[in-house]
Short mmCIF file of C-alpha atoms and ligand atoms in Angstrom, two decimals:
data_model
loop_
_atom_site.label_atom_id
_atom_site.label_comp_id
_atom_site.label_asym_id
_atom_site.label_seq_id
_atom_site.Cartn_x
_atom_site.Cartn_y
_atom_site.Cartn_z
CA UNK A 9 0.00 0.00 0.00
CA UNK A 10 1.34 3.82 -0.57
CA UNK A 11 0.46 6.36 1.61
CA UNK A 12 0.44 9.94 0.88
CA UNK A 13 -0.03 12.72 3.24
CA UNK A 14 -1.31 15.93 2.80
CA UNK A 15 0.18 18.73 5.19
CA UNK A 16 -0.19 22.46 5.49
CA UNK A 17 1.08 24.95 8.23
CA UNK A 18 -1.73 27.46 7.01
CA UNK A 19 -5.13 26.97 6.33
CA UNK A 20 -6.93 27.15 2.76
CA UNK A 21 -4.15 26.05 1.13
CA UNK A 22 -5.92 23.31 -0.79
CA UNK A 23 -5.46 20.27 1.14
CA UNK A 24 -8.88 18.81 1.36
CA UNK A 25 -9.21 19.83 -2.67
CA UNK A 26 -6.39 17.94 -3.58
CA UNK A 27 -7.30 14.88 -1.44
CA UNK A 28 -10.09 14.40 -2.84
CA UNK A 29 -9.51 15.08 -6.33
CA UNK A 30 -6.55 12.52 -5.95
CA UNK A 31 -8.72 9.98 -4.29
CA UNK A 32 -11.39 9.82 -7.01
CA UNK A 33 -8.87 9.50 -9.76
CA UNK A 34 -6.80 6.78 -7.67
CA UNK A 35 -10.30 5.19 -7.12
CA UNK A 36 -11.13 5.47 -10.94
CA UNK A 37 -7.49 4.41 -12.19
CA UNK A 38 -8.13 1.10 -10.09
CA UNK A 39 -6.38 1.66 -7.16
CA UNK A 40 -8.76 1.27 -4.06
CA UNK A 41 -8.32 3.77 -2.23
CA UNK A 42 -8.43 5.17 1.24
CA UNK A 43 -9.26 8.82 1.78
CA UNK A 44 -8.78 9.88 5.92
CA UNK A 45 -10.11 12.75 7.04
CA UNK A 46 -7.73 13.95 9.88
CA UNK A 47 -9.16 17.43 10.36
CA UNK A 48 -11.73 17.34 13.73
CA UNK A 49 -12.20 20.87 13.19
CA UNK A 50 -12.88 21.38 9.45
CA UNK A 51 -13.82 17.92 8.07
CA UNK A 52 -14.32 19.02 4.59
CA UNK A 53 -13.43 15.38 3.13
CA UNK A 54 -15.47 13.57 5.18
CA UNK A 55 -18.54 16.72 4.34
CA UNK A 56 -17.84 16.34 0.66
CA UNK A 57 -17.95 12.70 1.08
CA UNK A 58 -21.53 12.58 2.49
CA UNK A 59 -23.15 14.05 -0.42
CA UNK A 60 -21.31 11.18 -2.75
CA UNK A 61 -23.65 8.86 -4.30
CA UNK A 62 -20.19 6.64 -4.98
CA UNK A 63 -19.05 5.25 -1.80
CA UNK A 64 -16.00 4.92 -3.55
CA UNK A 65 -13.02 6.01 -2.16
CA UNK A 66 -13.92 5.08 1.21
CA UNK A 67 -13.34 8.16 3.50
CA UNK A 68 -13.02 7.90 6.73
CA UNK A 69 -12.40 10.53 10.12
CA UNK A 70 -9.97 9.62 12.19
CA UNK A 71 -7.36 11.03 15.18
CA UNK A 72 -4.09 11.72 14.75
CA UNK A 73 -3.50 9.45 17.82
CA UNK A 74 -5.17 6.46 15.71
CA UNK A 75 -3.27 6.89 12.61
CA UNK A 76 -0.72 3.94 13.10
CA UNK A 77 -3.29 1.67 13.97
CA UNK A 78 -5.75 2.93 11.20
CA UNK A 79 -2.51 2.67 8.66
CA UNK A 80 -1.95 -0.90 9.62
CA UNK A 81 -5.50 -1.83 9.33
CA UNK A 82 -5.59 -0.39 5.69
CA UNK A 83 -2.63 -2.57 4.70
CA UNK A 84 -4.28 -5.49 6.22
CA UNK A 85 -7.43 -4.82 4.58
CA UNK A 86 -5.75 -4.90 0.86
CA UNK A 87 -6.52 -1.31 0.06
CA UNK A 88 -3.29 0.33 -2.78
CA UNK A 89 -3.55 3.84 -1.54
CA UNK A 90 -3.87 5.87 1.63
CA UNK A 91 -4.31 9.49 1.70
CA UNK A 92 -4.61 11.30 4.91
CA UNK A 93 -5.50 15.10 4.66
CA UNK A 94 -4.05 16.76 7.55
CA UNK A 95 -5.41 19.50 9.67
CA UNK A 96 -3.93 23.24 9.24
CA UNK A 97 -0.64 23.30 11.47
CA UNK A 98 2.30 21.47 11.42
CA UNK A 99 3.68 20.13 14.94
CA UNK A 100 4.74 16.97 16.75
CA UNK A 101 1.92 15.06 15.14
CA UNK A 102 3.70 15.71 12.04
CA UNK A 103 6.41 14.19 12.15
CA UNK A 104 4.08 10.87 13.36
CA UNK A 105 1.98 11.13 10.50
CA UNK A 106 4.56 12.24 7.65
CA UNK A 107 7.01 8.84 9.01
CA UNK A 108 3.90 6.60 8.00
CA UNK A 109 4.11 8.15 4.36
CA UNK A 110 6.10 7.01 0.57
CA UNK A 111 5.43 10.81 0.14
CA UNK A 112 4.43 13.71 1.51
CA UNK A 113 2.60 17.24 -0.62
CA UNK A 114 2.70 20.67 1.19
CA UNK A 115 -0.17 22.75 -0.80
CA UNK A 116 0.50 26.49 -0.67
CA UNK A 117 -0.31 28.96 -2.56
CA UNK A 118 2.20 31.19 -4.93
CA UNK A 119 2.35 34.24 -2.76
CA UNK A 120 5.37 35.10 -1.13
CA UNK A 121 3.81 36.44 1.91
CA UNK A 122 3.06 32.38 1.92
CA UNK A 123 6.44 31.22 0.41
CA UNK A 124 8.74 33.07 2.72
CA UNK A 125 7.48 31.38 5.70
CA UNK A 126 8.10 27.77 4.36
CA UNK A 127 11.58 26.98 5.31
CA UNK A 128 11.13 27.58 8.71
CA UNK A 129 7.92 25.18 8.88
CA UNK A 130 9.47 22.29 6.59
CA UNK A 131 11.67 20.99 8.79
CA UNK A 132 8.84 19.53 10.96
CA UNK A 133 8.08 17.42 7.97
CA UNK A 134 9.63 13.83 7.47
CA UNK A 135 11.28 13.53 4.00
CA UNK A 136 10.28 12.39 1.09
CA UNK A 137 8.23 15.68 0.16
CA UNK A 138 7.29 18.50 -2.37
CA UNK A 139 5.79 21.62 -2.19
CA UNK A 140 2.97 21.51 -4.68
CA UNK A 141 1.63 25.32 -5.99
CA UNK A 142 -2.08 25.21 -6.06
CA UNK A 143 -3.96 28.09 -6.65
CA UNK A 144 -1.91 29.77 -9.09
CA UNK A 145 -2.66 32.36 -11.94
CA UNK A 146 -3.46 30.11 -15.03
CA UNK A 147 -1.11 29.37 -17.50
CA UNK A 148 -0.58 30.62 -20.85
CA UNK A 149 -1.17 27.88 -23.35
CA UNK A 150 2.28 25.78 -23.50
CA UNK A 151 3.52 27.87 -21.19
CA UNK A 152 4.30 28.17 -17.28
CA UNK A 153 2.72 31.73 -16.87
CA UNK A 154 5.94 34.25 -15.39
CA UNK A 155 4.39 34.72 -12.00
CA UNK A 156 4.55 30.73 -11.44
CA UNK A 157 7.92 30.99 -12.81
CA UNK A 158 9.02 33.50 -10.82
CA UNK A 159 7.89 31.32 -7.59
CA UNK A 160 9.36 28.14 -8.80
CA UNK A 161 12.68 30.15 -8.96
CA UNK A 162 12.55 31.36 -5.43
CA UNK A 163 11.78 27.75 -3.98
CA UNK A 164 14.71 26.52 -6.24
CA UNK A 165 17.44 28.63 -4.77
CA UNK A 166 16.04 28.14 -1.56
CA UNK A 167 16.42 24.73 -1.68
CA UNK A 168 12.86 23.61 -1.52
CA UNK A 169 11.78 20.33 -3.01
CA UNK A 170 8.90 21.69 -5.18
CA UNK A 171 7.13 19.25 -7.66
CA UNK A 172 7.34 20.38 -11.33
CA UNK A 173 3.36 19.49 -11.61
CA UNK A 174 1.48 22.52 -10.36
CA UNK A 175 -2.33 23.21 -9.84
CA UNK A 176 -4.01 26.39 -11.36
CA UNK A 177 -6.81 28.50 -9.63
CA UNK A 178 -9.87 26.71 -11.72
CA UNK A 179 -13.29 26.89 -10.39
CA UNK A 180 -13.35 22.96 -11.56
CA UNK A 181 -12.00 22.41 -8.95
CA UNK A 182 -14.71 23.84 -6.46
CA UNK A 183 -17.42 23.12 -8.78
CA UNK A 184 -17.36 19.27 -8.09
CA UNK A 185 -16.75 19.63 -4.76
CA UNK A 186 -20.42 21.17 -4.96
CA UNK A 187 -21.51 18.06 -5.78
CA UNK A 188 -18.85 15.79 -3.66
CA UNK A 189 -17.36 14.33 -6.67
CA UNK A 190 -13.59 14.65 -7.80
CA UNK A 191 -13.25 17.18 -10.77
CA UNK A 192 -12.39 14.20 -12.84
CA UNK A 193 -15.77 12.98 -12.50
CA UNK A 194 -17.05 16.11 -13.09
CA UNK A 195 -15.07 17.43 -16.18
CA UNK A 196 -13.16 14.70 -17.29
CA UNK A 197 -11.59 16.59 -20.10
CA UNK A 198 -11.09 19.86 -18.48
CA UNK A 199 -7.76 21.73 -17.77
CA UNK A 200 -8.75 20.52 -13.78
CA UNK A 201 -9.13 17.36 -14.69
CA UNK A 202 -5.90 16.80 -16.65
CA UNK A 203 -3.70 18.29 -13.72
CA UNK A 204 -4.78 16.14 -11.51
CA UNK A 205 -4.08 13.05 -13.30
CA UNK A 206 -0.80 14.29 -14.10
CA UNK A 207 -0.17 15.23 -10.34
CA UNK A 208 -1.37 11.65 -9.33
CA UNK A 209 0.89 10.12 -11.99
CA UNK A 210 3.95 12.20 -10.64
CA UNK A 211 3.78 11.02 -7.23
CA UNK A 212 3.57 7.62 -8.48
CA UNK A 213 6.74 7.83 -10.40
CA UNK A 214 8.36 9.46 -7.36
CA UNK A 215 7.15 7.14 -4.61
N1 ATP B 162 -6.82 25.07 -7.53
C1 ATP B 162 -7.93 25.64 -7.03
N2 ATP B 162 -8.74 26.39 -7.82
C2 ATP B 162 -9.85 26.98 -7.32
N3 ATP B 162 -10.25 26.87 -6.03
C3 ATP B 162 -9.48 26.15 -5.19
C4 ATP B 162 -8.30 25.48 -5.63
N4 ATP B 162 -7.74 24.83 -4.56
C5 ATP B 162 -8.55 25.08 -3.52
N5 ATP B 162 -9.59 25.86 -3.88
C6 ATP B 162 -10.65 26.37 -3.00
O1 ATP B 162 -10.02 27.00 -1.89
C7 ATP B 162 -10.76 26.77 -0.70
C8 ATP B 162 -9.85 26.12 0.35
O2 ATP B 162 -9.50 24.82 -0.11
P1 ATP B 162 -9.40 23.59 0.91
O3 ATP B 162 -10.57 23.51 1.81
O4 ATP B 162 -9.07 22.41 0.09
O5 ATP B 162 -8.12 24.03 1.74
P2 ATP B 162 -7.54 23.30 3.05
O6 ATP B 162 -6.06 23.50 3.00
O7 ATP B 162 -8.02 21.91 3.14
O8 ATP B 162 -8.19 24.18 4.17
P3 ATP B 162 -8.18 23.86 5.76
O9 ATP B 162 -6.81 24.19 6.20
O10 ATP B 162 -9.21 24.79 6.31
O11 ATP B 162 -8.51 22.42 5.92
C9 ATP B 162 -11.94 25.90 -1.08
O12 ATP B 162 -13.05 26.74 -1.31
C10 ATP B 162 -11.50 25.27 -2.39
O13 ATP B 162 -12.58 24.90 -3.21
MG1 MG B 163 -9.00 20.90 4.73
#
């Protein structure tokens, strides 16, 4: 089984968007899939879910204080992916939850305000992971748009591990969370759609 975390040390970042999205294209790719909803406070996956007329990926809420339990379970019950979206700070529990993972995907958004505080909040992550830039200005066809460029430059010489797949600000995205499905669901052809399949396919190359 792989398991892939979601973390964030800010809010609204995107993780519960990208969990989900993932989850339903892992499901739909054949890979049975577990979707934990770690957030007690926000529980947008396990919200989203309960609207789903798929029960497929099974979501779940769960404790940080359950999680190695809950991740053997998974293994035992035969399921090829775990994804646990994590709740919006990063702190002892961390470093728990991010040991359990192949990889790990830090959402933030392309601001700097947001970039500069990074490298002091990384370090409470367990490695393998990637920043992944959600939220950012679309692109020009063929092209990375300069803005995103501009970011990707600043992680670079700051040594941040940042994944070359990045996510665009597409109301796709939110759209089929409207109606608790994944955007690939939703739009399987759209721009939305095709990130996210390329995003799942990168972390299974890296992993
Ligand atoms: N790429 C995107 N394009 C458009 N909207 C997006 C995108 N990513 C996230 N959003 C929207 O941004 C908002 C916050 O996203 P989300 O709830 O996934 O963040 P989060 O990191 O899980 O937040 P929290 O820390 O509160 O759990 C949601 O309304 C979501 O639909
Ligand atoms: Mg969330």
């Amino acid at each position: 089984m792989k398991t892939l975390v979601v973390v964030s040390h800010k809010g609204g970042t995107g993780k519960s968007t990208l969990s989900i999205h993932l989850a339903v294209q892992a499901q739909s790719e054949g890979r049975d899939t577990l979707l934990v909803d770690l957030d007690n406070h926000s529980s947008t996956v396990a919200e989203r879910a309960s609207i789903r007329t798929d029960k497929h990926p099974l979501v779940v809420t769960a404790k940080v204080s359950d999680i190695t339990d809950l991740h053997q379970q998974a293994t035992d019950e035969g399921f090829d992916l775990l994804i646990l979206d994590c709740p919006p700070y990063l702190n002892d529990d961390t470093d728990q939850i991010t040991r359990l993972a192949d990889y790990t995907i830090l959402p933030t958004s392309p601001r700097f305000t947001d970039i500069c505080t990074l490298p002091k909040n990384i370090e409470k992550i367990h490695q393998p992971f990637s920043v992944v830039l959600n939220s950012c200005t679309p692109d020009p066809v063929g092209q990375i748009s300069f803005k995103t460029a501009q970011v990707y430059q600043v992680l670079n010489d700051s040594g941040t591990p940042v994944s070359p797949v990045h996510i665009t600000r597409l109301e796709a995205f939110t759209d089929a969370l409207n109606y608790g499905q994944g955007v690939t669901e939703y739009q399987s052809n759209s721009k939305a759609s095709k990130q996210i399949k390329v995003l799942l396919d990168w972390l299974y190359t890296i992993s």
